[in-house]
PDB file of C-alpha atoms in Angstrom:
ATOM      1  CA  PHE A   1       7.692 -20.602  -2.836  1.00 58.00           C
ATOM      2  CA  ARG A   2       5.736 -23.343  -4.602  1.00 59.00           C
ATOM      3  CA  HIS A   3       2.291 -24.308  -3.433  1.00 58.00           C
ATOM      4  CA  PRO A   4       0.581 -27.691  -3.908  1.00 61.00           C
ATOM      5  CA  ARG A   5      -0.574 -26.881  -7.464  1.00 63.00           C
ATOM      6  CA  ASN A   6       3.112 -26.307  -8.377  1.00 65.00           C
ATOM      7  CA  ASN A   7       2.642 -22.558  -8.916  1.00 65.00           C
ATOM      8  CA  ILE A   8       5.257 -20.134  -7.644  1.00 68.00           C
ATOM      9  CA  VAL A   9       3.760 -17.545  -5.290  1.00 72.00           C
ATOM     10  CA  GLU A  10       5.183 -14.661  -3.293  1.00 78.00           C
ATOM     11  CA  ASP A  11       5.664 -15.162   0.427  1.00 85.00           C
ATOM     12  CA  ARG A  12       4.201 -11.750   1.259  1.00 86.00           C
ATOM     13  CA  ALA A  13       4.690 -12.140   5.010  1.00 90.00           C
ATOM     14  CA  PHE A  14       8.432 -12.735   4.618  1.00 93.00           C
ATOM     15  CA  ASN A  15       8.849 -10.047   1.942  1.00 91.00           C
ATOM     16  CA  THR A  16       6.854  -7.470   3.919  1.00 92.00           C
ATOM     17  CA  ARG A  17       9.055  -7.947   6.983  1.00 94.00           C
ATOM     18  CA  ALA A  18      12.233  -7.820   4.871  1.00 95.00           C
ATOM     19  CA  LYS A  19      11.184  -4.613   3.042  1.00 92.00           C
ATOM     20  CA  LEU A  20      10.132  -2.736   6.189  1.00 93.00           C
ATOM     21  CA  ASP A  21      13.210  -3.763   8.194  1.00 95.00           C
ATOM     22  CA  ALA A  22      15.487  -2.844   5.268  1.00 96.00           C
ATOM     23  CA  PHE A  23      13.817   0.541   4.851  1.00 92.00           C
ATOM     24  CA  ALA A  24      14.294   1.295   8.562  1.00 93.00           C
ATOM     25  CA  GLY A  25      17.884   0.039   8.529  1.00 96.00           C
ATOM     26  CA  ARG A  26      17.196  -2.203  11.524  1.00 96.00           C
ATOM     27  CA  ASP A  27      14.703  -4.776  12.801  1.00 96.00           C
ATOM     28  CA  VAL A  28      11.448  -2.902  13.478  1.00 95.00           C
ATOM     29  CA  VAL A  29       8.827  -5.540  12.668  1.00 96.00           C
ATOM     30  CA  LYS A  30       7.670  -7.602  15.644  1.00 96.00           C
ATOM     31  CA  GLY A  31       5.535  -9.973  13.583  1.00 96.00           C
ATOM     32  CA  VAL A  32       3.708 -10.520  10.293  1.00 96.00           C
ATOM     33  CA  GLU A  33       0.798 -12.872   9.769  1.00 94.00           C
ATOM     34  CA  TYR A  34      -1.737 -13.673   7.077  1.00 90.00           C
ATOM     35  CA  VAL A  35      -5.303 -12.853   8.061  1.00 91.00           C
ATOM     36  CA  ASP A  36      -8.753 -13.704   6.774  1.00 89.00           C
ATOM     37  CA  VAL A  37     -10.855 -10.970   5.200  1.00 88.00           C
ATOM     38  CA  PRO A  38     -14.421 -11.481   3.931  1.00 86.00           C
ATOM     39  CA  ASP A  39     -13.481 -12.150   0.293  1.00 82.00           C
ATOM     40  CA  ASN A  40     -10.280 -14.145   1.016  1.00 85.00           C
ATOM     41  CA  THR A  41     -10.305 -16.597   3.907  1.00 85.00           C
ATOM     42  CA  ARG A  42      -8.151 -19.612   4.698  1.00 86.00           C
ATOM     43  CA  GLU A  43     -11.247 -21.796   4.251  1.00 89.00           C
ATOM     44  CA  SER A  44     -12.029 -20.413   0.770  1.00 87.00           C
ATOM     45  CA  ALA A  45      -8.361 -20.708  -0.234  1.00 83.00           C
ATOM     46  CA  MET A  46      -8.327 -24.379   0.819  1.00 82.00           C
ATOM     47  CA  GLN A  47     -11.561 -25.012  -1.100  1.00 86.00           C
ATOM     48  CA  GLY A  48      -9.884 -23.445  -4.144  1.00 81.00           C
ATOM     49  CA  GLY A  49      -7.026 -25.959  -3.946  1.00 79.00           C
ATOM     50  CA  ASN A  50      -4.449 -23.933  -2.021  1.00 78.00           C
ATOM     51  CA  GLY A  51      -2.476 -25.414   0.854  1.00 74.00           C
ATOM     52  CA  ALA A  52      -2.947 -24.735   4.550  1.00 76.00           C
ATOM     53  CA  GLU A  53       0.197 -22.576   4.675  1.00 76.00           C
ATOM     54  CA  ASP A  54      -0.209 -20.765   1.345  1.00 78.00           C
ATOM     55  CA  PRO A  55      -0.299 -16.944   1.439  1.00 82.00           C
ATOM     56  CA  LEU A  56      -3.569 -15.073   1.731  1.00 85.00           C
ATOM     57  CA  ARG A  57      -4.062 -11.635   0.173  1.00 87.00           C
ATOM     58  CA  THR A  58      -3.979  -9.708   3.464  1.00 90.00           C
ATOM     59  CA  VAL A  59      -1.237  -9.411   6.089  1.00 92.00           C
ATOM     60  CA  VAL A  60      -1.107  -7.705   9.466  1.00 94.00           C
ATOM     61  CA  VAL A  61       2.245  -6.258  10.530  1.00 96.00           C
ATOM     62  CA  ASN A  62       2.925  -5.551  14.207  1.00 95.00           C
ATOM     63  CA  PHE A  63       5.465  -2.945  15.327  1.00 94.00           C
ATOM     64  CA  LYS A  64       6.235  -1.628  18.783  1.00 89.00           C
ATOM     65  CA  GLY A  65       3.200   0.585  19.461  1.00 88.00           C
ATOM     66  CA  ALA A  66       1.733   0.345  15.954  1.00 92.00           C
ATOM     67  CA  VAL A  67      -0.045  -1.981  13.567  1.00 94.00           C
ATOM     68  CA  GLN A  68      -0.294  -2.036   9.784  1.00 95.00           C
ATOM     69  CA  LYS A  69      -2.759  -4.001   7.654  1.00 94.00           C
ATOM     70  CA  ILE A  70      -1.986  -4.490   3.958  1.00 93.00           C
ATOM     71  CA  PHE A  71      -4.767  -5.639   1.615  1.00 92.00           C
ATOM     72  CA  ILE A  72      -4.259  -6.707  -1.982  1.00 91.00           C
ATOM     73  CA  THR A  73      -7.324  -5.130  -3.573  1.00 90.00           C
ATOM     74  CA  ALA A  74      -6.729  -6.238  -7.174  1.00 90.00           C
ATOM     75  CA  LEU A  75      -4.444  -8.475  -9.201  1.00 88.00           C
ATOM     76  CA  GLN A  76      -4.366  -8.351 -12.986  1.00 93.00           C
ATOM     77  CA  PHE A  77      -1.984  -9.955 -15.449  1.00 91.00           C
ATOM     78  CA  GLU A  78      -1.585 -10.752 -19.117  1.00 94.00           C
ATOM     79  CA  THR A  79       0.816 -12.677 -21.310  1.00 94.00           C
ATOM     80  CA  ALA A  80       1.612 -11.669 -24.889  1.00 94.00           C
ATOM     81  CA  ALA A  81       0.451 -14.044 -27.626  1.00 94.00           C
ATOM     82  CA  ASP A  82       4.043 -15.197 -28.283  1.00 93.00           C
ATOM     83  CA  GLY A  83       4.509 -15.915 -24.555  1.00 90.00           C
ATOM     84  CA  ASP A  84       7.636 -13.755 -24.277  1.00 94.00           C
ATOM     85  CA  VAL A  85       6.098 -10.780 -22.438  1.00 95.00           C
ATOM     86  CA  TRP A  86       4.280 -10.866 -19.099  1.00 94.00           C
ATOM     87  CA  ARG A  87       2.648  -7.855 -17.472  1.00 95.00           C
ATOM     88  CA  GLY A  88       1.156  -7.657 -14.010  1.00 94.00           C
ATOM     89  CA  LEU A  89      -0.577  -5.122 -11.799  1.00 94.00           C
ATOM     90  CA  ALA A  90      -0.980  -5.432  -8.028  1.00 92.00           C
ATOM     91  CA  SER A  91      -3.111  -2.860  -6.212  1.00 93.00           C
ATOM     92  CA  THR A  92      -2.817  -2.512  -2.430  1.00 92.00           C
ATOM     93  CA  ARG A  93      -4.433  -0.539   0.354  1.00 93.00           C
ATOM     94  CA  THR A  94      -2.470  -0.079   3.562  1.00 93.00           C
ATOM     95  CA  LEU A  95      -3.930   1.016   6.899  1.00 93.00           C
ATOM     96  CA  PHE A  96      -1.476   2.206   9.539  1.00 92.00           C
ATOM     97  CA  ALA A  97      -2.510   2.893  13.121  1.00 93.00           C
ATOM     98  CA  ALA A  98      -0.681   3.709  16.318  1.00 90.00           C
ATOM     99  CA  PRO A  99      -3.233   3.228  19.096  1.00 86.00           C
ATOM    100  CA  GLY A 100      -2.851   5.840  21.803  1.00 85.00           C
ATOM    101  CA  ALA A 101      -0.703   8.135  19.637  1.00 85.00           C
ATOM    102  CA  GLY A 102      -3.488  10.683  19.266  1.00 85.00           C
ATOM    103  CA  TYR A 103      -4.007  10.681  15.502  1.00 82.00           C
ATOM    104  CA  ASN A 104      -6.316   8.950  13.056  1.00 84.00           C
ATOM    105  CA  PRO A 105      -5.170   5.889  11.120  1.00 87.00           C
ATOM    106  CA  LEU A 106      -3.491   6.602   7.771  1.00 88.00           C
ATOM    107  CA  THR A 107      -4.643   4.989   4.536  1.00 89.00           C
ATOM    108  CA  VAL A 108      -2.384   4.637   1.507  1.00 89.00           C
ATOM    109  CA  ASP A 109      -3.287   3.213  -1.914  1.00 91.00           C
ATOM    110  CA  GLU A 110      -0.531   1.986  -4.204  1.00 92.00           C
ATOM    111  CA  GLU A 111      -0.060   0.000  -7.391  1.00 93.00           C
ATOM    112  CA  VAL A 112       2.933  -1.945  -8.617  1.00 93.00           C
ATOM    113  CA  VAL A 113       3.112  -2.439 -12.397  1.00 95.00           C
ATOM    114  CA  THR A 114       5.577  -5.063 -13.622  1.00 95.00           C
ATOM    115  CA  ALA A 115       6.581  -6.027 -17.170  1.00 95.00           C
ATOM    116  CA  LEU A 116       8.961  -8.905 -17.920  1.00 95.00           C
ATOM    117  CA  LYS A 117      10.336  -9.737 -21.385  1.00 95.00           C
ATOM    118  CA  ARG A 118      12.172 -12.910 -22.323  1.00 93.00           C
ATOM    119  CA  SER A 119      14.679 -12.640 -25.199  1.00 92.00           C
ATOM    120  CA  ALA A 120      17.981 -14.263 -26.181  1.00 90.00           C
ATOM    121  CA  GLY A 121      18.223 -16.378 -23.045  1.00 89.00           C
ATOM    122  CA  SER A 122      17.646 -13.527 -20.599  1.00 94.00           C
ATOM    123  CA  ILE A 123      14.783 -11.681 -18.974  1.00 94.00           C
ATOM    124  CA  THR A 124      14.548  -7.910 -18.697  1.00 96.00           C
ATOM    125  CA  GLY A 125      11.975  -6.076 -16.683  1.00 96.00           C
ATOM    126  CA  ARG A 126      10.389  -2.752 -15.878  1.00 96.00           C
ATOM    127  CA  LEU A 127       8.800  -1.824 -12.589  1.00 94.00           C
ATOM    128  CA  ARG A 128       6.587   1.204 -11.904  1.00 95.00           C
ATOM    129  CA  LEU A 129       5.426   2.201  -8.441  1.00 91.00           C
ATOM    130  CA  LEU A 130       2.311   4.349  -8.293  1.00 91.00           C
ATOM    131  CA  GLY A 131       1.224   6.052  -5.080  1.00 87.00           C
ATOM    132  CA  PHE A 132      -2.112   7.801  -4.800  1.00 85.00           C
ATOM    133  CA  LEU A 133      -2.655  10.957  -2.783  1.00 80.00           C
ATOM    134  CA  ASN A 134      -5.299  11.036  -0.084  1.00 79.00           C
ATOM    135  CA  PRO A 135      -6.872  13.962   1.815  1.00 76.00           C
ATOM    136  CA  ASN A 136      -4.174  13.713   4.523  1.00 74.00           C
ATOM    137  CA  ASP A 137      -1.551  14.807   1.991  1.00 75.00           C
ATOM    138  CA  GLN A 138      -1.123  18.582   1.510  1.00 77.00           C
ATOM    139  CA  LEU A 139      -0.864  18.108  -2.266  1.00 78.00           C
ATOM    140  CA  PHE A 140      -4.239  16.325  -2.501  1.00 79.00           C
ATOM    141  CA  PHE A 141      -6.352  19.443  -2.975  1.00 81.00           C
ATOM    142  CA  LYS A 142      -3.663  21.394  -4.850  1.00 82.00           C
ATOM    143  CA  ALA A 143      -3.366  18.597  -7.430  1.00 81.00           C
ATOM    144  CA  GLY A 144      -6.884  19.229  -8.818  1.00 77.00           C
ATOM    145  CA  ASN A 145      -7.241  15.728 -10.341  1.00 72.00           C
ATOM    146  CA  ARG A 146      -3.843  16.001 -12.070  1.00 74.00           C
ATOM    147  CA  ALA A 147      -0.884  13.652 -11.642  1.00 69.00           C
ATOM    148  CA  VAL A 148       1.844  14.953  -9.350  1.00 67.00           C
TER     149      VAL A 148
END
């Protein structure tokens, strides 16, 4: 959607619900809301010129018996000198907890790399999804600092 400065921004709350429900094949998300974190609060966003309803960088997702918090930890982008190529990188950290389930919260780090190219009246794109192993994954120690 467009925010007051006429920029187009992702509605992460809507998209998060849509992705998780689609992946499950049914409605599993009870609610999604933007939340303040120390380096990105509603107050600081408003001071920066954003609107009262504009997305923040962190969302909390509620499921039946579980909660998930998704932080955007980094955003980077560049545009080619001719203006016909745009590249972006979004890094996220997700915490997933099921209170009372008897296991520790899970942490997952991911990056989404996007490249868009405008040519001959059309736009083509490439998307790469990068997931990082953590010590909860059996491959973590077997990988030995190598890509898997």
